[in-house]
PDB file of C-alpha atoms and ligand atoms in Angstrom:
ATOM      1  CA  MET W 182     -21.021  77.571  77.505  1.00 88.00           C
ATOM      2  CA  LYS W 183     -21.494  75.489  74.360  1.00 97.00           C
ATOM      3  CA  LEU W 184     -18.482  75.325  72.013  1.00 98.00           C
ATOM      4  CA  LEU W 185     -20.270  76.663  68.899  1.00 98.00           C
ATOM      5  CA  GLU W 186     -22.856  79.001  70.466  1.00 98.00           C
ATOM      6  CA  GLY W 187     -23.922  81.683  67.969  1.00 97.00           C
ATOM      7  CA  LYS W 188     -22.003  80.165  65.046  1.00 98.00           C
ATOM      8  CA  VAL W 189     -23.507  79.272  61.666  1.00 98.00           C
ATOM      9  CA  ALA W 190     -22.328  76.129  59.869  1.00 99.00           C
ATOM     10  CA  VAL W 191     -22.792  74.510  56.466  1.00 99.00           C
ATOM     11  CA  VAL W 192     -22.300  70.731  56.252  1.00 99.00           C
ATOM     12  CA  THR W 193     -22.208  69.128  52.796  1.00 98.00           C
ATOM     13  CA  GLY W 194     -23.288  65.492  52.583  1.00 98.00           C
ATOM     14  CA  GLY W 195     -25.165  66.125  55.817  1.00 98.00           C
ATOM     15  CA  THR W 196     -28.051  63.725  55.235  1.00 98.00           C
ATOM     16  CA  ARG W 197     -26.515  60.527  56.609  1.00 97.00           C
ATOM     17  CA  GLY W 198     -23.379  58.862  57.920  1.00 97.00           C
ATOM     18  CA  ILE W 199     -20.524  61.028  59.144  1.00 98.00           C
ATOM     19  CA  GLY W 200     -22.157  64.212  57.768  1.00 98.00           C
ATOM     20  CA  LEU W 201     -25.388  63.723  59.726  1.00 98.00           C
ATOM     21  CA  ALA W 202     -23.332  63.063  62.880  1.00 98.00           C
ATOM     22  CA  ILE W 203     -21.470  66.350  62.256  1.00 98.00           C
ATOM     23  CA  VAL W 204     -24.785  68.204  61.805  1.00 98.00           C
ATOM     24  CA  LYS W 205     -26.144  66.807  65.091  1.00 98.00           C
ATOM     25  CA  ALA W 206     -22.894  67.514  66.985  1.00 98.00           C
ATOM     26  CA  PHE W 207     -22.791  71.123  65.709  1.00 98.00           C
ATOM     27  CA  LEU W 208     -26.457  71.625  66.726  1.00 98.00           C
ATOM     28  CA  GLN W 209     -25.783  70.167  70.203  1.00 98.00           C
ATOM     29  CA  GLU W 210     -22.925  72.659  70.603  1.00 98.00           C
ATOM     30  CA  GLY W 211     -25.254  75.579  69.866  1.00 98.00           C
ATOM     31  CA  ALA W 212     -24.672  76.247  66.161  1.00 98.00           C
ATOM     32  CA  SER W 213     -27.295  76.970  63.505  1.00 98.00           C
ATOM     33  CA  VAL W 214     -26.743  74.459  60.717  1.00 99.00           C
ATOM     34  CA  ALA W 215     -27.521  74.265  56.993  1.00 99.00           C
ATOM     35  CA  LEU W 216     -27.169  70.708  55.738  1.00 98.00           C
ATOM     36  CA  PHE W 217     -26.666  70.001  52.044  1.00 98.00           C
ATOM     37  CA  GLY W 218     -27.623  66.693  50.407  1.00 98.00           C
ATOM     38  CA  SER W 219     -27.731  65.363  46.877  1.00 97.00           C
ATOM     39  CA  ARG W 220     -31.562  65.104  46.713  1.00 98.00           C
ATOM     40  CA  GLN W 221     -34.343  67.164  48.331  1.00 97.00           C
ATOM     41  CA  GLU W 222     -36.015  63.925  49.443  1.00 98.00           C
ATOM     42  CA  THR W 223     -33.022  62.776  51.546  1.00 98.00           C
ATOM     43  CA  VAL W 224     -32.559  66.338  52.842  1.00 98.00           C
ATOM     44  CA  ASP W 225     -36.194  66.373  54.036  1.00 98.00           C
ATOM     45  CA  LYS W 226     -35.765  62.952  55.681  1.00 98.00           C
ATOM     46  CA  ALA W 227     -32.683  64.155  57.604  1.00 98.00           C
ATOM     47  CA  LEU W 228     -34.457  67.374  58.656  1.00 98.00           C
ATOM     48  CA  ALA W 229     -37.457  65.355  59.908  1.00 98.00           C
ATOM     49  CA  GLU W 230     -35.147  63.059  61.940  1.00 98.00           C
ATOM     50  CA  ILE W 231     -33.379  66.049  63.520  1.00 98.00           C
ATOM     51  CA  GLN W 232     -36.634  67.872  64.279  1.00 97.00           C
ATOM     52  CA  ALA W 233     -38.132  64.725  65.838  1.00 98.00           C
ATOM     53  CA  GLU W 234     -35.166  64.685  68.261  1.00 97.00           C
ATOM     54  CA  ASP W 235     -35.279  68.450  68.911  1.00 96.00           C
ATOM     55  CA  LYS W 236     -38.174  70.522  67.583  1.00 95.00           C
ATOM     56  CA  ASP W 237     -36.264  73.757  68.286  1.00 95.00           C
ATOM     57  CA  ALA W 238     -33.160  72.751  66.284  1.00 97.00           C
ATOM     58  CA  LYS W 239     -31.888  75.716  64.245  1.00 98.00           C
ATOM     59  CA  VAL W 240     -31.517  73.751  61.029  1.00 98.00           C
ATOM     60  CA  MET W 241     -32.258  74.167  57.331  1.00 98.00           C
ATOM     61  CA  GLY W 242     -31.601  71.943  54.332  1.00 98.00           C
ATOM     62  CA  LEU W 243     -30.773  72.440  50.654  1.00 98.00           C
ATOM     63  CA  ALA W 244     -29.883  70.193  47.726  1.00 98.00           C
ATOM     64  CA  PRO W 245     -27.605  72.236  45.440  1.00 98.00           C
ATOM     65  CA  ASP W 246     -25.777  70.475  42.607  1.00 98.00           C
ATOM     66  CA  LEU W 247     -22.234  70.464  43.999  1.00 98.00           C
ATOM     67  CA  ALA W 248     -20.875  69.997  40.464  1.00 98.00           C
ATOM     68  CA  ASN W 249     -22.190  73.437  39.512  1.00 98.00           C
ATOM     69  CA  PHE W 250     -20.356  76.427  41.024  1.00 98.00           C
ATOM     70  CA  SER W 251     -23.215  78.915  40.570  1.00 98.00           C
ATOM     71  CA  ALA W 252     -25.636  76.498  42.276  1.00 98.00           C
ATOM     72  CA  VAL W 253     -23.175  76.259  45.187  1.00 98.00           C
ATOM     73  CA  GLU W 254     -22.816  80.060  45.317  1.00 98.00           C
ATOM     74  CA  SER W 255     -26.618  80.523  45.365  1.00 98.00           C
ATOM     75  CA  ALA W 256     -26.993  77.944  48.143  1.00 98.00           C
ATOM     76  CA  MET W 257     -24.354  79.702  50.292  1.00 98.00           C
ATOM     77  CA  ALA W 258     -26.131  83.044  49.649  1.00 98.00           C
ATOM     78  CA  LYS W 259     -29.407  81.477  50.802  1.00 98.00           C
ATOM     79  CA  VAL W 260     -27.765  80.232  54.027  1.00 98.00           C
ATOM     80  CA  LYS W 261     -26.361  83.717  54.663  1.00 98.00           C
ATOM     81  CA  GLU W 262     -29.773  85.274  53.972  1.00 98.00           C
ATOM     82  CA  THR W 263     -31.457  82.837  56.420  1.00 98.00           C
ATOM     83  CA  PHE W 264     -28.920  82.765  59.273  1.00 98.00           C
ATOM     84  CA  GLY W 265     -27.106  86.090  58.647  1.00 98.00           C
ATOM     85  CA  LYS W 266     -23.550  84.719  58.199  1.00 98.00           C
ATOM     86  CA  ILE W 267     -21.453  81.571  57.697  1.00 98.00           C
ATOM     87  CA  ASP W 268     -18.704  80.801  60.245  1.00 98.00           C
ATOM     88  CA  ILE W 269     -18.029  77.129  59.522  1.00 99.00           C
ATOM     89  CA  LEU W 270     -17.939  74.998  56.378  1.00 99.00           C
ATOM     90  CA  ALA W 271     -17.660  71.210  56.755  1.00 99.00           C
ATOM     91  CA  ASN W 272     -16.827  69.899  53.279  1.00 98.00           C
ATOM     92  CA  ASN W 273     -17.950  66.327  53.850  1.00 98.00           C
ATOM     93  CA  ALA W 274     -19.849  65.050  50.765  1.00 98.00           C
ATOM     94  CA  GLY W 275     -17.865  62.289  49.110  1.00 96.00           C
ATOM     95  CA  VAL W 276     -18.024  58.989  47.267  1.00 95.00           C
ATOM     96  CA  SER W 277     -15.621  56.076  47.420  1.00 93.00           C
ATOM     97  CA  ALA W 278     -14.438  53.680  44.711  1.00 92.00           C
ATOM     98  CA  ARG W 279     -13.266  50.058  44.612  1.00 91.00           C
ATOM     99  CA  GLU W 280     -12.830  49.302  40.863  1.00 93.00           C
ATOM    100  CA  PRO W 281      -9.562  47.760  39.625  1.00 96.00           C
ATOM    101  CA  ILE W 282      -7.846  49.962  37.026  1.00 97.00           C
ATOM    102  CA  TYR W 283      -8.484  47.363  34.272  1.00 97.00           C
ATOM    103  CA  ASP W 284     -12.266  47.826  34.637  1.00 94.00           C
ATOM    104  CA  TYR W 285     -12.225  51.515  35.522  1.00 97.00           C
ATOM    105  CA  SER W 286     -13.714  53.922  32.967  1.00 97.00           C
ATOM    106  CA  PRO W 287     -12.317  57.452  32.690  1.00 98.00           C
ATOM    107  CA  GLU W 288     -15.887  58.758  33.191  1.00 98.00           C
ATOM    108  CA  ALA W 289     -16.242  56.915  36.506  1.00 97.00           C
ATOM    109  CA  PHE W 290     -12.828  58.228  37.624  1.00 98.00           C
ATOM    110  CA  ASP W 291     -13.832  61.814  36.719  1.00 98.00           C
ATOM    111  CA  LYS W 292     -17.085  61.514  38.696  1.00 97.00           C
ATOM    112  CA  VAL W 293     -15.219  60.755  41.935  1.00 98.00           C
ATOM    113  CA  ILE W 294     -12.769  63.617  41.376  1.00 98.00           C
ATOM    114  CA  GLN W 295     -15.631  65.994  40.516  1.00 98.00           C
ATOM    115  CA  LEU W 296     -17.369  65.445  43.852  1.00 98.00           C
ATOM    116  CA  ASN W 297     -14.443  64.737  46.170  1.00 98.00           C
ATOM    117  CA  VAL W 298     -12.124  67.473  44.868  1.00 98.00           C
ATOM    118  CA  ASN W 299     -13.888  70.023  42.658  1.00 98.00           C
ATOM    119  CA  SER W 300     -16.880  70.458  44.975  1.00 98.00           C
ATOM    120  CA  VAL W 301     -14.536  71.021  47.938  1.00 98.00           C
ATOM    121  CA  PHE W 302     -12.927  73.845  45.935  1.00 98.00           C
ATOM    122  CA  TYR W 303     -16.343  75.215  44.823  1.00 98.00           C
ATOM    123  CA  CYS W 304     -17.713  75.308  48.385  1.00 99.00           C
ATOM    124  CA  ALA W 305     -14.527  76.864  49.784  1.00 99.00           C
ATOM    125  CA  LYS W 306     -14.480  79.449  46.961  1.00 98.00           C
ATOM    126  CA  ALA W 307     -18.119  80.347  47.616  1.00 98.00           C
ATOM    127  CA  VAL W 308     -17.767  80.795  51.399  1.00 98.00           C
ATOM    128  CA  ALA W 309     -14.302  82.416  51.512  1.00 98.00           C
ATOM    129  CA  PRO W 310     -15.528  85.937  50.538  1.00 98.00           C
ATOM    130  CA  ILE W 311     -18.376  85.676  53.076  1.00 98.00           C
ATOM    131  CA  MET W 312     -15.968  84.621  55.842  1.00 98.00           C
ATOM    132  CA  LYS W 313     -13.395  87.251  54.842  1.00 98.00           C
ATOM    133  CA  GLU W 314     -16.018  89.995  55.035  1.00 98.00           C
ATOM    134  CA  GLN W 315     -17.083  88.792  58.493  1.00 97.00           C
ATOM    135  CA  GLY W 316     -13.491  88.744  59.759  1.00 98.00           C
ATOM    136  CA  GLY W 317     -12.828  85.004  59.699  1.00 98.00           C
ATOM    137  CA  GLY W 318     -14.122  81.450  59.712  1.00 98.00           C
ATOM    138  CA  ALA W 319     -13.233  77.776  59.741  1.00 99.00           C
ATOM    139  CA  ILE W 320     -13.248  75.314  56.851  1.00 99.00           C
ATOM    140  CA  ILE W 321     -12.901  71.617  57.663  1.00 99.00           C
ATOM    141  CA  ASN W 322     -12.513  69.073  54.876  1.00 98.00           C
ATOM    142  CA  THR W 323     -13.266  65.363  55.172  1.00 98.00           C
ATOM    143  CA  SER W 324     -10.264  63.466  53.900  1.00 98.00           C
ATOM    144  CA  SER W 325      -9.510  59.811  54.714  1.00 96.00           C
ATOM    145  CA  MET W 326      -6.821  57.600  56.204  1.00 95.00           C
ATOM    146  CA  VAL W 327      -6.138  56.388  52.641  1.00 95.00           C
ATOM    147  CA  SER W 328      -4.942  59.920  51.794  1.00 97.00           C
ATOM    148  CA  LEU W 329      -1.702  58.965  53.553  1.00 95.00           C
ATOM    149  CA  TYR W 330      -0.887  55.637  51.871  1.00 91.00           C
ATOM    150  CA  GLY W 331      -3.354  54.871  49.035  1.00 94.00           C
ATOM    151  CA  GLN W 332      -5.447  51.736  48.588  1.00 92.00           C
ATOM    152  CA  SER W 333      -5.201  48.639  46.405  1.00 92.00           C
ATOM    153  CA  ALA W 334      -8.179  49.369  44.079  1.00 93.00           C
ATOM    154  CA  GLY W 335     -10.391  52.337  43.232  1.00 94.00           C
ATOM    155  CA  CYS W 336      -7.391  54.656  42.761  1.00 96.00           C
ATOM    156  CA  SER W 337      -9.585  57.738  42.231  1.00 97.00           C
ATOM    157  CA  TYR W 338     -10.592  57.672  45.885  1.00 96.00           C
ATOM    158  CA  PRO W 339      -7.153  57.999  47.518  1.00 97.00           C
ATOM    159  CA  ALA W 340      -6.092  60.321  44.671  1.00 98.00           C
ATOM    160  CA  SER W 341      -9.053  62.573  45.479  1.00 98.00           C
ATOM    161  CA  LYS W 342      -8.268  62.553  49.203  1.00 98.00           C
ATOM    162  CA  PHE W 343      -4.555  63.325  48.587  1.00 98.00           C
ATOM    163  CA  ALA W 344      -5.927  66.333  46.651  1.00 98.00           C
ATOM    164  CA  VAL W 345      -8.170  67.261  49.587  1.00 98.00           C
ATOM    165  CA  ASN W 346      -5.066  67.325  51.805  1.00 98.00           C
ATOM    166  CA  GLY W 347      -3.336  69.524  49.215  1.00 98.00           C
ATOM    167  CA  LEU W 348      -6.282  71.920  49.093  1.00 98.00           C
ATOM    168  CA  THR W 349      -6.321  71.996  52.897  1.00 99.00           C
ATOM    169  CA  LYS W 350      -2.626  72.840  53.238  1.00 98.00           C
ATOM    170  CA  SER W 351      -2.706  75.384  50.386  1.00 98.00           C
ATOM    171  CA  LEU W 352      -5.905  77.178  51.411  1.00 99.00           C
ATOM    172  CA  ALA W 353      -4.647  77.332  55.011  1.00 99.00           C
ATOM    173  CA  ARG W 354      -1.625  79.247  53.706  1.00 98.00           C
ATOM    174  CA  GLU W 355      -3.656  81.422  51.341  1.00 98.00           C
ATOM    175  CA  LEU W 356      -6.543  82.298  53.664  1.00 98.00           C
ATOM    176  CA  GLY W 357      -4.672  82.698  56.957  1.00 98.00           C
ATOM    177  CA  LYS W 358      -4.326  86.428  56.353  1.00 98.00           C
ATOM    178  CA  ASP W 359      -8.148  86.629  56.266  1.00 98.00           C
ATOM    179  CA  LYS W 360      -8.376  84.734  59.589  1.00 98.00           C
ATOM    180  CA  ILE W 361      -9.911  81.725  57.884  1.00 99.00           C
ATOM    181  CA  ARG W 362      -8.556  78.472  59.319  1.00 99.00           C
ATOM    182  CA  VAL W 363      -8.535  75.403  57.041  1.00 99.00           C
ATOM    183  CA  ASN W 364      -8.048  71.881  58.401  1.00 99.00           C
ATOM    184  CA  ALA W 365      -8.887  68.296  57.426  1.00 98.00           C
ATOM    185  CA  VAL W 366     -10.161  65.305  59.372  1.00 98.00           C
ATOM    186  CA  LEU W 367      -8.926  61.898  58.162  1.00 98.00           C
ATOM    187  CA  PRO W 368     -11.407  59.225  59.299  1.00 97.00           C
ATOM    188  CA  GLY W 369     -10.477  55.563  59.379  1.00 96.00           C
ATOM    189  CA  VAL W 370     -13.066  52.808  58.940  1.00 94.00           C
ATOM    190  CA  THR W 371     -16.221  54.345  60.375  1.00 96.00           C
ATOM    191  CA  ARG W 372     -19.520  52.648  61.194  1.00 95.00           C
ATOM    192  CA  THR W 373     -21.738  54.303  58.563  1.00 93.00           C
ATOM    193  CA  ASP W 374     -24.562  52.402  56.771  1.00 87.00           C
ATOM    194  CA  MET W 375     -22.098  50.475  54.620  1.00 79.00           C
ATOM    195  CA  VAL W 376     -20.093  49.118  57.560  1.00 85.00           C
ATOM    196  CA  ALA W 377     -23.232  48.580  59.675  1.00 84.00           C
ATOM    197  CA  ALA W 378     -24.629  46.323  56.917  1.00 81.00           C
ATOM    198  CA  LEU W 379     -21.612  43.984  57.029  1.00 83.00           C
ATOM    199  CA  PRO W 380     -21.824  40.664  58.926  1.00 84.00           C
ATOM    200  CA  PRO W 381     -20.256  40.858  62.424  1.00 88.00           C
ATOM    201  CA  GLU W 382     -17.451  38.408  61.402  1.00 89.00           C
ATOM    202  CA  MET W 383     -16.401  40.758  58.623  1.00 83.00           C
ATOM    203  CA  VAL W 384     -16.432  43.791  60.939  1.00 86.00           C
ATOM    204  CA  ALA W 385     -14.269  41.754  63.365  1.00 89.00           C
ATOM    205  CA  ARG W 386     -11.818  40.960  60.533  1.00 87.00           C
ATOM    206  CA  ILE W 387     -11.609  44.636  59.539  1.00 86.00           C
ATOM    207  CA  SER W 388     -11.152  45.634  63.188  1.00 92.00           C
ATOM    208  CA  ALA W 389      -8.344  43.152  63.993  1.00 92.00           C
ATOM    209  CA  PRO W 390      -5.395  45.112  62.516  1.00 92.00           C
ATOM    210  CA  ILE W 391      -6.592  48.436  63.970  1.00 96.00           C
ATOM    211  CA  PRO W 392      -4.517  49.131  67.124  1.00 96.00           C
ATOM    212  CA  LEU W 393      -7.607  50.339  69.031  1.00 97.00           C
ATOM    213  CA  GLY W 394      -9.286  47.043  67.986  1.00 95.00           C
ATOM    214  CA  ARG W 395     -12.535  48.399  66.564  1.00 95.00           C
ATOM    215  CA  VAL W 396     -14.045  50.588  63.862  1.00 95.00           C
ATOM    216  CA  GLY W 397     -14.839  54.230  64.668  1.00 97.00           C
ATOM    217  CA  GLU W 398     -18.279  55.672  65.317  1.00 97.00           C
ATOM    218  CA  PRO W 399     -19.531  58.641  63.216  1.00 98.00           C
ATOM    219  CA  GLU W 400     -19.904  60.624  66.471  1.00 98.00           C
ATOM    220  CA  GLU W 401     -16.174  60.155  67.196  1.00 98.00           C
ATOM    221  CA  VAL W 402     -15.332  61.676  63.801  1.00 98.00           C
ATOM    222  CA  ALA W 403     -17.868  64.474  64.403  1.00 98.00           C
ATOM    223  CA  ASN W 404     -16.129  65.364  67.701  1.00 98.00           C
ATOM    224  CA  ALA W 405     -12.980  66.230  65.733  1.00 98.00           C
ATOM    225  CA  PHE W 406     -15.046  68.569  63.519  1.00 99.00           C
ATOM    226  CA  VAL W 407     -16.513  70.281  66.590  1.00 99.00           C
ATOM    227  CA  PHE W 408     -13.048  70.861  68.032  1.00 98.00           C
ATOM    228  CA  LEU W 409     -11.559  72.193  64.770  1.00 99.00           C
ATOM    229  CA  ALA W 410     -14.620  74.416  64.181  1.00 99.00           C
ATOM    230  CA  SER W 411     -14.463  75.886  67.684  1.00 98.00           C
ATOM    231  CA  ASP W 412     -12.372  78.693  69.134  1.00 98.00           C
ATOM    232  CA  LYS W 413     -10.494  75.995  71.120  1.00 98.00           C
ATOM    233  CA  ALA W 414      -8.637  75.392  67.822  1.00 98.00           C
ATOM    234  CA  SER W 415      -7.951  79.110  67.239  1.00 98.00           C
ATOM    235  CA  TYR W 416      -4.254  78.584  66.366  1.00 98.00           C
ATOM    236  CA  ILE W 417      -4.712  75.350  64.381  1.00 99.00           C
ATOM    237  CA  SER W 418      -4.704  75.666  60.591  1.00 99.00           C
ATOM    238  CA  GLY W 419      -3.341  73.401  57.857  1.00 98.00           C
ATOM    239  CA  ALA W 420      -3.623  70.349  60.137  1.00 98.00           C
ATOM    240  CA  LEU W 421      -4.520  66.835  58.976  1.00 98.00           C
ATOM    241  CA  LEU W 422      -6.158  65.194  61.998  1.00 98.00           C
ATOM    242  CA  SER W 423      -6.412  61.383  61.855  1.00 98.00           C
ATOM    243  CA  VAL W 424      -9.408  59.818  63.609  1.00 98.00           C
ATOM    244  CA  ASP W 425      -8.647  56.179  62.789  1.00 97.00           C
ATOM    245  CA  GLY W 426      -7.646  54.275  65.928  1.00 97.00           C
ATOM    246  CA  ALA W 427      -4.023  54.410  64.677  1.00 96.00           C
ATOM    247  CA  ALA W 428      -4.884  52.231  61.636  1.00 94.00           C
ATOM    248  CA  GLN W 429      -1.985  51.774  59.212  1.00 74.00           C
ATOM    249  CA  VAL W 430      -3.350  49.469  56.496  1.00 57.00           C
TER     250      VAL W 430
HETATM  251  P1  NAD J 181     -22.223  58.266  53.031  1.00 74.23           P
HETATM  252  O1  NAD J 181     -22.256  57.600  51.708  1.00 74.23           O
HETATM  253  O2  NAD J 181     -22.950  57.630  54.175  1.00 74.23           O
HETATM  254  O3  NAD J 181     -22.701  59.784  52.900  1.00 74.23           O
HETATM  255  C1  NAD J 181     -22.237  60.578  51.840  1.00 74.23           C
HETATM  256  C2  NAD J 181     -22.928  61.906  51.848  1.00 74.23           C
HETATM  257  O4  NAD J 181     -22.480  62.596  50.669  1.00 74.23           O
HETATM  258  C3  NAD J 181     -24.444  61.801  51.785  1.00 74.23           C
HETATM  259  O5  NAD J 181     -25.008  62.779  52.625  1.00 74.23           O
HETATM  260  C4  NAD J 181     -24.769  62.131  50.320  1.00 74.23           C
HETATM  261  O6  NAD J 181     -25.983  62.844  50.181  1.00 74.23           O
HETATM  262  C5  NAD J 181     -23.608  63.032  49.926  1.00 74.23           C
HETATM  263  N1  NAD J 181     -23.365  62.877  48.488  1.00 74.23           N
HETATM  264  C6  NAD J 181     -23.019  61.756  47.825  1.00 74.23           C
HETATM  265  N2  NAD J 181     -22.946  62.019  46.501  1.00 74.23           N
HETATM  266  C7  NAD J 181     -23.267  63.346  46.345  1.00 74.23           C
HETATM  267  C8  NAD J 181     -23.366  64.213  45.219  1.00 74.23           C
HETATM  268  N3  NAD J 181     -23.106  63.793  43.991  1.00 74.23           N
HETATM  269  N4  NAD J 181     -23.705  65.501  45.452  1.00 74.23           N
HETATM  270  C9  NAD J 181     -23.944  65.943  46.690  1.00 74.23           C
HETATM  271  N5  NAD J 181     -23.863  65.188  47.788  1.00 74.23           N
HETATM  272  C10 NAD J 181     -23.524  63.898  47.611  1.00 74.23           C
HETATM  273  O7  NAD J 181     -20.688  58.464  53.356  1.00 74.23           O
HETATM  274  P2  NAD J 181     -19.862  58.599  54.709  1.00 74.23           P
HETATM  275  O8  NAD J 181     -19.212  57.295  54.948  1.00 74.23           O
HETATM  276  O9  NAD J 181     -20.635  59.264  55.793  1.00 74.23           O
HETATM  277  O10 NAD J 181     -18.705  59.569  54.172  1.00 74.23           O
HETATM  278  C11 NAD J 181     -18.681  60.959  54.419  1.00 74.23           C
HETATM  279  C12 NAD J 181     -17.278  61.441  54.108  1.00 74.23           C
HETATM  280  O11 NAD J 181     -16.349  60.734  54.921  1.00 74.23           O
HETATM  281  C13 NAD J 181     -16.843  61.222  52.660  1.00 74.23           C
HETATM  282  O12 NAD J 181     -16.102  62.324  52.215  1.00 74.23           O
HETATM  283  C14 NAD J 181     -15.974  59.977  52.751  1.00 74.23           C
HETATM  284  O13 NAD J 181     -15.035  59.923  51.714  1.00 74.23           O
HETATM  285  C15 NAD J 181     -15.327  60.175  54.108  1.00 74.23           C
HETATM  286  N6  NAD J 181     -14.816  58.964  54.751  1.00 74.23           N
HETATM  287  C16 NAD J 181     -15.650  57.968  55.157  1.00 74.23           C
HETATM  288  C17 NAD J 181     -15.115  56.850  55.786  1.00 74.23           C
HETATM  289  C18 NAD J 181     -15.993  55.720  56.276  1.00 74.23           C
HETATM  290  O14 NAD J 181     -15.457  54.687  56.713  1.00 74.23           O
HETATM  291  N7  NAD J 181     -17.295  55.846  56.270  1.00 74.23           N
HETATM  292  C19 NAD J 181     -13.735  56.747  55.975  1.00 74.23           C
HETATM  293  C20 NAD J 181     -12.916  57.779  55.541  1.00 74.23           C
HETATM  294  C21 NAD J 181     -13.469  58.902  54.935  1.00 74.23           C
END
């Protein structure tokens, strides 16, 4: 029996990196998946890649503006219309930041918060009534290891991920009565396009202080999403699950 057989999932930022790995892992475990991306073109590219690997994959793609709550609501309604329900929301779309505060414009700061925090709230707010009506669901937010101790530049990024942890803990308390579980996964340095493009010496330098001695693979982060989305995690809510090789930097 597959872990997510018969379930319907939405994955934001599902076109590449960790999000695409989550989409593929959910599909392999039997779910129907709607992936959201920022542009229709990248959505179509991800759908083509998935369908080339499995022509029967139960997958659809949309590109709603995650900064616009009614666009998010319409996209969730479209998923429900297509697949009949929504059991799982993986709130994964996110951007990082590296600017020192001296060069950091308020507009650039706001942009990170808008996507990393506000869109997590918008997506959760749009699916919660659907899940409540169905009798439950699972929301899993992508946080980061820096949500535990900050980082030395690009302060919006850890600030946004501290907020994601706060949303996770608070919504777990608020939505428990509706049988909606809310958890977060905190990835460490993960081999997405950005890390894959680095020279091997640099990857080795990044890996050295990590107790497990290497960066993580997107599939290893996706496995945590599968577990938290599945009925195997039926009594887990409000958890912040680190997938970072015990990194502490
Ligand atoms: P990525 O840049 O490879 O992918 C980001 C995804 O978000 C893409 O699918 C993109 O379409 C989507 N996205 C970006 N801007 C958007 C916008 N304005 N509107 C809608 N969608 C938008 O990133 P990734 O490394 O796979 O990161 C995914 C998540 O994991 C993020 O929340 C990130 O903060 C978190 N994370 C990543 C790492 C890492 O090392 N890669 C570590 C910790 C946390």
